[in-house]
Coordinates of C-alpha atoms and ligand atoms in Angstrom, one line a residue:
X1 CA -11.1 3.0 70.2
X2 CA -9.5 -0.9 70.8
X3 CA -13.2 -2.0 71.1
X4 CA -14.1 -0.8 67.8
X5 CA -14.2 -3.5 64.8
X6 CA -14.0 -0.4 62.1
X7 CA -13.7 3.4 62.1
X8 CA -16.4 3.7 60.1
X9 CA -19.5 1.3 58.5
X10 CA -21.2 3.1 55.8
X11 CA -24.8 1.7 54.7
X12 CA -24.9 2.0 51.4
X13 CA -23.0 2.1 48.3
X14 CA -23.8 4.9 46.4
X15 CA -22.8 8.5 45.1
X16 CA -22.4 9.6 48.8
X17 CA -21.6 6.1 50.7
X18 CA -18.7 5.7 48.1
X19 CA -17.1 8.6 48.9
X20 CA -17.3 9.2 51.8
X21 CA -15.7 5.7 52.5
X22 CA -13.0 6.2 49.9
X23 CA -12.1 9.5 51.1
X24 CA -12.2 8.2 54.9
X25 CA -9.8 5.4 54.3
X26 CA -8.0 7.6 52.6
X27 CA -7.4 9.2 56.1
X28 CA -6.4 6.4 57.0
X29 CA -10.0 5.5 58.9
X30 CA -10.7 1.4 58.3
X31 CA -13.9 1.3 56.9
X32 CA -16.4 -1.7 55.6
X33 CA -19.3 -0.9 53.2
X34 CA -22.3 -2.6 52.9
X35 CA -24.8 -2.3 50.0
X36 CA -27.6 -4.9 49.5
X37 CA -27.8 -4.4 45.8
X38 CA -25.4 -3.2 43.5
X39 CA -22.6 -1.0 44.1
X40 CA -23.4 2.9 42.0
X41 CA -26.6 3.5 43.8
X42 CA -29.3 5.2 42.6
X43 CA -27.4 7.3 39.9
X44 CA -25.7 4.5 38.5
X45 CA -28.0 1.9 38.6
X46 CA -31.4 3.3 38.0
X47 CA -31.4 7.1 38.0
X48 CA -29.9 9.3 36.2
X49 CA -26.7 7.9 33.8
X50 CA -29.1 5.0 32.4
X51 CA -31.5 7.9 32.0
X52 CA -29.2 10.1 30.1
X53 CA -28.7 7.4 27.9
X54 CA -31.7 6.7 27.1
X55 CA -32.4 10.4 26.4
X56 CA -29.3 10.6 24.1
X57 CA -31.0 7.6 22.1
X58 CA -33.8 9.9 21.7
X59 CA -32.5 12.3 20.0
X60 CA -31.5 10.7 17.0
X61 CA -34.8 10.8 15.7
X62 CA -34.4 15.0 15.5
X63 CA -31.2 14.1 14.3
X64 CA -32.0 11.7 11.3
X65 CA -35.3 14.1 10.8
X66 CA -33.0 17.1 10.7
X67 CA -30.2 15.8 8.3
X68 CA -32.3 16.2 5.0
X69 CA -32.4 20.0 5.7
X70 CA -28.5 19.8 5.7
X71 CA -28.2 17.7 2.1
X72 CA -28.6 14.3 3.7
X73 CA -30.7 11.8 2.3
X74 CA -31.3 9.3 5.5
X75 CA -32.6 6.0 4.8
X76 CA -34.9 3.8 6.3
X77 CA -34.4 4.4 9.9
X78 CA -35.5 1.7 13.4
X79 CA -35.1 2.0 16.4
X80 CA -34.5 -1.4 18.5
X81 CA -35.5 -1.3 22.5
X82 CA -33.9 -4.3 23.2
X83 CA -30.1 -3.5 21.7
X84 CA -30.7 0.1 23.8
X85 CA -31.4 -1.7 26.6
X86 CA -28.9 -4.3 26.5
X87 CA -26.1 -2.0 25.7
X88 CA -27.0 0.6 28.6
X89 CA -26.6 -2.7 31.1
X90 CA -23.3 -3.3 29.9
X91 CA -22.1 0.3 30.5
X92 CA -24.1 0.0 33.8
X93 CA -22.2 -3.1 34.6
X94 CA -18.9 -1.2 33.6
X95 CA -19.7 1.5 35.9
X96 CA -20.7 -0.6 38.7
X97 CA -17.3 -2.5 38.6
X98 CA -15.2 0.5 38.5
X99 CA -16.7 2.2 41.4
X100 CA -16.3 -1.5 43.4
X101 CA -12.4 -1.8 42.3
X102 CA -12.2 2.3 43.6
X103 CA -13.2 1.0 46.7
X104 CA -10.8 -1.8 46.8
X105 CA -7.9 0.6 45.9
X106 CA -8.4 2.3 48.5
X107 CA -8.3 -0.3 51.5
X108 CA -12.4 -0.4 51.8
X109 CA -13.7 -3.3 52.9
X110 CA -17.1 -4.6 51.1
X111 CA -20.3 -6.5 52.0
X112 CA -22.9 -7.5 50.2
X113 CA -25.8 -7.4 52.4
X114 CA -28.4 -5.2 54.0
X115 CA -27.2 -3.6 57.2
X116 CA -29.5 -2.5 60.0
X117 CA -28.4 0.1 62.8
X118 CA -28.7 -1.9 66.3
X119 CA -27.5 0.9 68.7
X120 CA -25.1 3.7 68.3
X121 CA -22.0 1.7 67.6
X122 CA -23.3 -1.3 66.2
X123 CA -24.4 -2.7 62.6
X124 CA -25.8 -6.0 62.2
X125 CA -25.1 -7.6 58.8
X126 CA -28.1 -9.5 57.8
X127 CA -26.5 -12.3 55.2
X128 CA -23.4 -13.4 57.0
X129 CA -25.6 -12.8 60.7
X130 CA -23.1 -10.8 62.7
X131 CA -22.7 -7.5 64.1
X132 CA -19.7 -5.2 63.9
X133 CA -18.7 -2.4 66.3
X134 CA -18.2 1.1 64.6
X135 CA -16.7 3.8 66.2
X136 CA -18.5 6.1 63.6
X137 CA -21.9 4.9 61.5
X138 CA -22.7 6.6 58.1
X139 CA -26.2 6.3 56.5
X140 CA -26.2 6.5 52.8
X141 CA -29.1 4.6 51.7
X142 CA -30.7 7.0 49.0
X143 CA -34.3 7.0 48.5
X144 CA -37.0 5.0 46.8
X145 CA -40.1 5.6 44.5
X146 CA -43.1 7.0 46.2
X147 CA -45.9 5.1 45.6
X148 CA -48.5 7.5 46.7
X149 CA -52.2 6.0 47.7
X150 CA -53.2 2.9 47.2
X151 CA -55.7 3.4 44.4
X152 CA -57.6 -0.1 43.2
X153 CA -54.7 -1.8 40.9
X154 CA -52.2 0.2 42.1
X155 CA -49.4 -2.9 41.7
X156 CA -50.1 -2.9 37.8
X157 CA -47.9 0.0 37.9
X158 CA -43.8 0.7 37.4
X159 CA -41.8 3.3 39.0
X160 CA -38.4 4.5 37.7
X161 CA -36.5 1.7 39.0
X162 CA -38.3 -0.8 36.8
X163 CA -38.9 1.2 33.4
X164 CA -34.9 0.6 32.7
X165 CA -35.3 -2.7 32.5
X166 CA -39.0 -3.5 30.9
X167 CA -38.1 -5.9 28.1
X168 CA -40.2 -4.4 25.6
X169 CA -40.7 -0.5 24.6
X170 CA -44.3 0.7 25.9
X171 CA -46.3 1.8 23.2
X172 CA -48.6 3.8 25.0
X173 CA -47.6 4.7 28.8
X174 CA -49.1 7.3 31.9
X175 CA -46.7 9.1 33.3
X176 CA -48.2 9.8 36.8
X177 CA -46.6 12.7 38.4
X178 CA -45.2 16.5 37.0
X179 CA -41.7 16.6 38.4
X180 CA -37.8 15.9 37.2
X181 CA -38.6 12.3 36.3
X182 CA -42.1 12.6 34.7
X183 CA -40.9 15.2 31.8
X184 CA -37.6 13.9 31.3
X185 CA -39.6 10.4 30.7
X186 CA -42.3 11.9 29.0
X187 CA -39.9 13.4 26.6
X188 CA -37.5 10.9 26.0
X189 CA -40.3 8.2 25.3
X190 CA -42.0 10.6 23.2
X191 CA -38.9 10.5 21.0
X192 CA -38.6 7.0 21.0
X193 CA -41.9 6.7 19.1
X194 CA -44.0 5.6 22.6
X195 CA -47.9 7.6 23.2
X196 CA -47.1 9.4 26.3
X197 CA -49.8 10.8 28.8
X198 CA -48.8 12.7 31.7
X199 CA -51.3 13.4 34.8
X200 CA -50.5 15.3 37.4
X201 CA -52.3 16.5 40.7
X202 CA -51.1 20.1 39.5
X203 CA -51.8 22.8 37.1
X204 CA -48.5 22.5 35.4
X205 CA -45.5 20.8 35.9
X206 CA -42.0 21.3 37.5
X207 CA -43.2 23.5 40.3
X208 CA -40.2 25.2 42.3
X209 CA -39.0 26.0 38.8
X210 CA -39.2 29.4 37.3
X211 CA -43.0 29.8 36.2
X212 CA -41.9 31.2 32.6
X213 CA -39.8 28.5 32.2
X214 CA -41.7 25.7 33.0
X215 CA -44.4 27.5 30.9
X216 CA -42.4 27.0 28.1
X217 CA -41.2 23.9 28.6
X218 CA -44.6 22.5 29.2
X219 CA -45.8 24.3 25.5
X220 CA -42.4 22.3 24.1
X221 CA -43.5 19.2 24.7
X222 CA -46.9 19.1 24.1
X223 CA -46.1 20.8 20.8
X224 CA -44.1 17.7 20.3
X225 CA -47.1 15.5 21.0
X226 CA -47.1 14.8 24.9
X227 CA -50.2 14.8 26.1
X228 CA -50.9 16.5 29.6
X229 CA -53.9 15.6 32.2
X230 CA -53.5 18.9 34.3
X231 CA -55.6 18.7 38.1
X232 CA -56.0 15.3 37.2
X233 CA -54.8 11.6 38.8
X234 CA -55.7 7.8 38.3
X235 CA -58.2 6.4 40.5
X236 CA -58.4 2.9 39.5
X237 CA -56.0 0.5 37.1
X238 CA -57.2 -2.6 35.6
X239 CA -55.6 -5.2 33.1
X240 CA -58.1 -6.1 29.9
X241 CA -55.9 -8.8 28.2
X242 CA -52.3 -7.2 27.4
X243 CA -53.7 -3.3 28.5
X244 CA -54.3 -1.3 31.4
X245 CA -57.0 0.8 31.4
X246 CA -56.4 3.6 33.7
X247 CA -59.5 5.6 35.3
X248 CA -58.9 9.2 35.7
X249 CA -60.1 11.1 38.6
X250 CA -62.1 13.9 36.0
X251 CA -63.7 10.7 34.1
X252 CA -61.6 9.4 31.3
X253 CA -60.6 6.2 30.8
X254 CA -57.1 5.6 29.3
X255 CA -56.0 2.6 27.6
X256 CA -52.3 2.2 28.0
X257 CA -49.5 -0.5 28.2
X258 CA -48.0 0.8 31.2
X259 CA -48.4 3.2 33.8
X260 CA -45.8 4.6 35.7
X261 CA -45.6 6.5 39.0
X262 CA -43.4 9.5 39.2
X263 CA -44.7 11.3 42.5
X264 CA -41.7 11.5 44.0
X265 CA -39.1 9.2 46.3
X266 CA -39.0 8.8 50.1
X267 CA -35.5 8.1 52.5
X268 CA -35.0 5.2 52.8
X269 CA -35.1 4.6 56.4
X270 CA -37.6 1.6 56.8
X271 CA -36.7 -1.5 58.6
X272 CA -33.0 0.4 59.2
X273 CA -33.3 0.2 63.2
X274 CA -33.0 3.6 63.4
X275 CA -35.2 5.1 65.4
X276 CA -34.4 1.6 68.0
X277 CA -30.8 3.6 68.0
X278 CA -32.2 7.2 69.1
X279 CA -32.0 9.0 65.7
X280 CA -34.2 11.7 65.0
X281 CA -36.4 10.8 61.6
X282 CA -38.5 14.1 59.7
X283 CA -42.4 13.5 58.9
X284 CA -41.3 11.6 55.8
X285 CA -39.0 9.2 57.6
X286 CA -36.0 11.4 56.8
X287 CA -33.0 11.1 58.9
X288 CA -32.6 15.1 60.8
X289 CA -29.3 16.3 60.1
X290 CA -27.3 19.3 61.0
X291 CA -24.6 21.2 58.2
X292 CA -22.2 18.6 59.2
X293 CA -24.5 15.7 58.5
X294 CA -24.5 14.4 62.0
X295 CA -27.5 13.0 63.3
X296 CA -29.1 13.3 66.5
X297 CA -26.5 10.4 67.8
X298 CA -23.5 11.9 67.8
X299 CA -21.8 8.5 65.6
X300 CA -24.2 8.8 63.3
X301 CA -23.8 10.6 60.4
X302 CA -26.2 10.2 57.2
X303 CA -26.1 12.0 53.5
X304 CA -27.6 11.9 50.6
X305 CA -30.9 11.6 49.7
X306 CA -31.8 9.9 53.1
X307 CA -31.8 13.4 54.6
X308 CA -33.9 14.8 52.0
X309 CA -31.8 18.3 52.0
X310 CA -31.6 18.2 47.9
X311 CA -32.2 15.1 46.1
X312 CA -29.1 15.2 43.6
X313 CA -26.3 13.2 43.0
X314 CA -23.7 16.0 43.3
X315 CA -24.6 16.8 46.7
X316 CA -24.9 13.4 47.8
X317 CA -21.3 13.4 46.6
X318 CA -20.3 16.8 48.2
X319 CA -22.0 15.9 51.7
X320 CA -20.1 12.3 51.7
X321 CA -16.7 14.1 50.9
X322 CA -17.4 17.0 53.8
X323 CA -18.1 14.2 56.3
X324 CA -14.9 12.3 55.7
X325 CA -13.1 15.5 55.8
X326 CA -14.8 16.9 59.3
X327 CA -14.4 13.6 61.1
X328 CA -11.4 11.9 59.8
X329 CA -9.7 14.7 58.1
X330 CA -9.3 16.9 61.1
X331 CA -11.0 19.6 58.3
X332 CA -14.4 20.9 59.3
X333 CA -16.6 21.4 56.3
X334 CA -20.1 22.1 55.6
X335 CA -21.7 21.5 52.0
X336 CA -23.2 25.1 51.2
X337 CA -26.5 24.1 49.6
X338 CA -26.8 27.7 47.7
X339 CA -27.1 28.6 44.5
X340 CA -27.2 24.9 42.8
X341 CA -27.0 24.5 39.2
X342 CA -29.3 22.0 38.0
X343 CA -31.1 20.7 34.8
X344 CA -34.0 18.9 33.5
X345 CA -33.0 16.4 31.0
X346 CA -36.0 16.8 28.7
X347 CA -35.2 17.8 24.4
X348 CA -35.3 20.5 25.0
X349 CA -33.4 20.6 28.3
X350 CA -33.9 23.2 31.2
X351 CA -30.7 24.2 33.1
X352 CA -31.4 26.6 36.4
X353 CA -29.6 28.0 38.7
X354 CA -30.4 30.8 41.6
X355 CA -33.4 32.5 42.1
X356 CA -36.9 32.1 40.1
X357 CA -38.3 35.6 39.5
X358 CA -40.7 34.6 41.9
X359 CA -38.6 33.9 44.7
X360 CA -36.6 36.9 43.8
X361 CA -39.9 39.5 43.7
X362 CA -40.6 37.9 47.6
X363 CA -37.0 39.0 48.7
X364 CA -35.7 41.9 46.6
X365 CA -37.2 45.4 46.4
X366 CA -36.4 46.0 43.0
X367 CA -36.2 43.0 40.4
X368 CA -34.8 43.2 36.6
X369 CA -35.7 40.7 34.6
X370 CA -34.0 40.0 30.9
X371 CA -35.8 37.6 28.5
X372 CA -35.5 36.1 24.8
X373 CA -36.7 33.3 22.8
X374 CA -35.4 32.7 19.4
X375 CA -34.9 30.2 17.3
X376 CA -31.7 28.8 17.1
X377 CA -29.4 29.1 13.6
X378 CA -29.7 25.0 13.8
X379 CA -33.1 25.3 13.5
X380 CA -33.1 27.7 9.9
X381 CA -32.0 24.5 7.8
X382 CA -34.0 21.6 8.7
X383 CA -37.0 23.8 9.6
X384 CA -37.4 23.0 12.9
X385 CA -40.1 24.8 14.9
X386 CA -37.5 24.2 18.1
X387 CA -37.3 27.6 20.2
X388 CA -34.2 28.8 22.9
X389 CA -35.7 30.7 26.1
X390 CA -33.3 32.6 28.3
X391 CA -33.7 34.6 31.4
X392 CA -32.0 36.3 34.0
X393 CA -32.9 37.6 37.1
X394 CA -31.0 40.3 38.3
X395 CA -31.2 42.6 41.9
X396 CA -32.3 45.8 40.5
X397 CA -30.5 47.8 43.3
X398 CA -26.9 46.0 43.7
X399 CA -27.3 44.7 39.8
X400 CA -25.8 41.3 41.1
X401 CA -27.3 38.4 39.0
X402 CA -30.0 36.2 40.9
X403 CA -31.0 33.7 38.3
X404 CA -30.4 32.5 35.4
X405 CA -33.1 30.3 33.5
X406 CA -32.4 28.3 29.6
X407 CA -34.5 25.9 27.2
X408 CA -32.3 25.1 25.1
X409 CA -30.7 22.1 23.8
X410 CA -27.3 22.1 25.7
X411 CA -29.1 24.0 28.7
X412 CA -27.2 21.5 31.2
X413 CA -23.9 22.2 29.6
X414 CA -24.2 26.1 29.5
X415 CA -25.7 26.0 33.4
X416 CA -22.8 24.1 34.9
X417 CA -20.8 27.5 33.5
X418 CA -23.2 29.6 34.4
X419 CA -23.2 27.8 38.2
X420 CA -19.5 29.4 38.8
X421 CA -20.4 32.6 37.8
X422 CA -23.6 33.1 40.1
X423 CA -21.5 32.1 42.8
X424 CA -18.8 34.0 41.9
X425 CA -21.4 36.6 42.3
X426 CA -21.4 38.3 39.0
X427 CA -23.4 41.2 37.7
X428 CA -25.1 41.9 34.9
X429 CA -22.6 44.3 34.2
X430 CA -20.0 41.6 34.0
X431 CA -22.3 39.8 31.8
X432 CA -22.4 42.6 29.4
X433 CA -18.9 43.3 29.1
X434 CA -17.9 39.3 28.5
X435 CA -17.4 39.3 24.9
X436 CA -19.7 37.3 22.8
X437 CA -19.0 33.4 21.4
X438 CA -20.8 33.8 17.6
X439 CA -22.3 32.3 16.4
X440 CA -23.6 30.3 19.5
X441 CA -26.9 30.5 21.6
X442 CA -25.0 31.2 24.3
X443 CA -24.0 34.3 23.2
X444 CA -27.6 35.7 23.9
X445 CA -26.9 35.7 28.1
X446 CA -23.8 38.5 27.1
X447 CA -26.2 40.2 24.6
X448 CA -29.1 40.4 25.9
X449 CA -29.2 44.2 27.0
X450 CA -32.7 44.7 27.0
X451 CA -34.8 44.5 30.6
X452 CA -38.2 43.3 29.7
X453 CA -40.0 43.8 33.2
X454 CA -38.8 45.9 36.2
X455 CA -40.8 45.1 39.5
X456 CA -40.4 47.7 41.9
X457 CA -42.0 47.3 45.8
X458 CA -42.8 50.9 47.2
X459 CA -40.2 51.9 50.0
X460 CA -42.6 51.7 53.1
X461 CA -41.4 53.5 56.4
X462 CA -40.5 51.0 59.1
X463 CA -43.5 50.8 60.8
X464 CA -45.2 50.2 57.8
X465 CA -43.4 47.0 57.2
X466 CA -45.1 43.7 57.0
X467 CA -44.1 41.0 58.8
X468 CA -41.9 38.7 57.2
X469 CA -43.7 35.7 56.2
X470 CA -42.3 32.2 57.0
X471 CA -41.4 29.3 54.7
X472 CA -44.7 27.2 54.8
X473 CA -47.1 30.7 54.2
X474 CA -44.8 31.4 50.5
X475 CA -47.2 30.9 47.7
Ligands
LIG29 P1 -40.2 15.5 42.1 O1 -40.1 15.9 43.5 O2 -39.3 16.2 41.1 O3 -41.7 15.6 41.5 C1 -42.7 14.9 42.2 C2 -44.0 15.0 41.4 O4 -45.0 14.2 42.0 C3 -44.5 16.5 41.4 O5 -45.2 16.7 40.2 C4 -45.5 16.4 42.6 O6 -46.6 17.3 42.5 C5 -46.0 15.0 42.5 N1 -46.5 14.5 43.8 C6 -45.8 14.4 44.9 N2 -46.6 13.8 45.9 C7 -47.7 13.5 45.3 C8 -48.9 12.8 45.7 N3 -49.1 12.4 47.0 N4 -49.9 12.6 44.8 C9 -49.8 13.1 43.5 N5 -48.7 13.7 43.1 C10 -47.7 13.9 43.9 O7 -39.9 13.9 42.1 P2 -39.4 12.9 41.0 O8 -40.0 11.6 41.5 O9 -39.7 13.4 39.7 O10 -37.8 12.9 41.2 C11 -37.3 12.5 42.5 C12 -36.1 13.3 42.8 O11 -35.0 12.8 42.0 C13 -36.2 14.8 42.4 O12 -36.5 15.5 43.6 C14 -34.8 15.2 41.9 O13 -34.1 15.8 42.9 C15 -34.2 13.9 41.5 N6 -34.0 13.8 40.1 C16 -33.1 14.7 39.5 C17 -32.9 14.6 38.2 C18 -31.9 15.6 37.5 O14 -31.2 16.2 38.2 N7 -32.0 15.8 36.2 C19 -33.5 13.7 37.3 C20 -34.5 12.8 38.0 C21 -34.6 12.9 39.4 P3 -46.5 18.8 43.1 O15 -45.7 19.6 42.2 O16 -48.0 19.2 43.1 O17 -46.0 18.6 44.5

């Protein structure tokens, strides 16, 4: 122990890197943090609080168009990139200085530099040009954009860690790519006042997500004007004086101000010595993990997005706190990565959690399903053509609750509940007998009495069974 500099060096300081470090020293471990940009990571920075701004910006144009329904006369309305912008940097800047004085409070040491794993106990610190010893390593360097192949022009194009910054609003952008950060792009720039075009390789977006759902969703926004490129991808980018034209694989030619790339993000592992140090990577450069987060090195340890388990700031956050606790808190702890509520900051958003009714037809014999779409009482006034979708997947033979799937505009709120509930376990008996909150939308998950659709597998005899089919054969 004598011939370590530190207890702990985390790489990285964000969601996961923070705490883990803060919870560590809190321990009592000494621990020194290094992050080469700036401390909030990927969340913070240039993910999804800037993002959630941006989207909240967004809705004030419903908002202004709505009031006149409700007796308001609005008047000339603007909207201003640049003050949007500006003022999202200085909460960014707020944010980023309160997570670096939490680290201080709590006795962590901070460097501003990229770090690179040189064996199993030691980091060299690039800028100051010295290694330390660390009796345990943690790697918590998040992802980055995906860039995808490199088509002719390629580098004309932004990713998400550049669109919070571009000085002016695109007036016409590509969104390349049909998953989280596509839609809620699409949607939010769409709302702004931008021309938004969305290609994707697939036949619709979100895939993972509950096909009825991201049916819907998909019909939302292009109701609202978002136009979709479905089985179809640039090929080529060019600039023609302050455009880019963007050639699509099926033959169009579209002429936009930016284009930006939205295929998904990568660990990021490059250049980090790992592999020089004996840790097992994945296919995608991934660092292998176990349920404690250890690595194949026993001192090293890695969370977050790095490990490519789920890409989401919660977990990151979770997996940081579970390492601090198993190997400087004498408290074992695995992050259960079941049943996790998520949402899809489009307007409307999409909050999920538990099984898709596809997932659950594959591994339940008997499968309930209870849908509705209505429009919301909001929506009577300002004659809104907005519409609330809700379903939930229940297991037809124990009546426990799968899934639960809403559009709707506080979907993220109402699924964070919804989240303790699922894993509580409820039925859809308890969901029936919790009394109603009216008049709400919410009130339609206790209400909603109804089954639309019972899927029903015949019982086979055992030697009738099929064999059970792995992971990669699932449709
Ligand atoms: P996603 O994994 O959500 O979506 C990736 C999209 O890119 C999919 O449409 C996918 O298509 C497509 N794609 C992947 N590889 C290629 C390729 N080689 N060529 C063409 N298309 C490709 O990634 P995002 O970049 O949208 O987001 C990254 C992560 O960030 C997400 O996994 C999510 O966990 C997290 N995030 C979470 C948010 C939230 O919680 N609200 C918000 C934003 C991001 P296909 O479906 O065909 O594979």
């Amino acid at each position: 122990m004598t011939d370590f500099d530190v207890d702990l060096f985390v790489i990285g300081a964000g969601s996961g890197g923070v705490r883990a470090a803060r919870v560590a020293a809190g321990y009592g471990a000494k621990v020194l943090v290094a992050e080469e940009y700036r401390i909030g990571g990927t969340c913070v920075i240039r993910g999804c609080v800037p993002k959630k701004l941006m989207v909240y910006a967004s809705r004030f144009a419903d908002d202004f168009a709505d009031a006149e329904g409700f007796g308001w006369t609005v008047g000339e309305t603007s909207f201003d990139w640049g003050k949007l912008i500006a003022a999202k940097d200085k909460e960014i800047s707020r944010l980023s200085a309160i997570y670096r004085a939490n680290l201080e409070k709590t006795g962590v040491a901070f460097v501003q530099s990229r770090a690179i794993v040189e064996d199993a106990h030691t980091v060299r610190i690039l800028a100051e040009n010295r290694t330390v010893r660390a009796r345990y390593i943690l790697i918590a360097t998040g992802g980055a954009p995906f860039l995808g192949p490199e088509i002719p022009g390629r580098e004309l194009a932004i990713t998400s860690n550049e669109i919070f910054d571009l000085k002016e609003q695109p007036k016409r952008i590509l969104i390349v790519g049909g998953g989280y950060i596509a839609v809620e792009f699409a949607s939010l720039l769409e709302r702004l006042g931008s021309k938004v075009t969305v290609a994707l390789r697939g036949e619709n977006i979100l895939r993972g997500f509950d096909e009825d759902a991201r049916c819907f969703l998909r019909d939302s926004l292009t109701e609202r004007g978002v136009e979709f490129k479905f089985n179809d991808m640039p090929v080529r980018l060019e600039k023609k004086d302050e455009a880019i034209h963007a050639s699509l694989a099926q033959g169009e030619i579209l002429e936009v101000d930016q284009v930006m790339l939205a295929i998904g993000r990568r660990p990021a592992t490059q250049g980090l010595g790992l592999d020089r140090a004996g840790v097992r990577l994945d296919a995608v450069g991934a660092v292998c993990v176990d349920s404690f987060s250890q690595s194949s090195v026993p001192s090293i340890y890695a969370v977050g997005d790095v490990t490519n388990r789920v890409d989401l700031t919660p977990v990151a956050i979770r997996e940081g706190h579970a390492f601090a606790d198993t190997v400087f808190g004498g408290k074992p702890r695995a992050v259960d990565h079941m049943h996790l509520p998520t949402a899809v900051f489009t307007t409307p958003e999409l909050g999920t959690v538990g099984m898709t009714e596809e997932e659950a037809r594959l591994k339940h014999t008997v499968v309930d399903v209870f849908k509705t779409s209505f429009r919301p009482l909001k929506a009577t006034l300002c004659g809104s053509c907005d519409r609330v979708f809700m379903k939930i997947i229940v297991d037809g033979e124990t009546d426990r609750v799968l899934g639960v799937h809403i559009i709707a505009g506080d979907a993220g709120e109402m699924i964070q509940l919804l989240g303790i509930i699922i894993k509580m376990g409820a039925t859809k008996a308890d969901f029936d007998a919790t009394m109603a909150v009216h008049p709400t939308s919410a009130e339609e998950l206790v209400t909603l009495h109804t089954r639309t659709m019972r899927y029903e597998q015949p019982k086979l005899d055992p030697g009738e069974a099929p064999a059970l089919m792995d992971e990669e054969q699932m449709p």
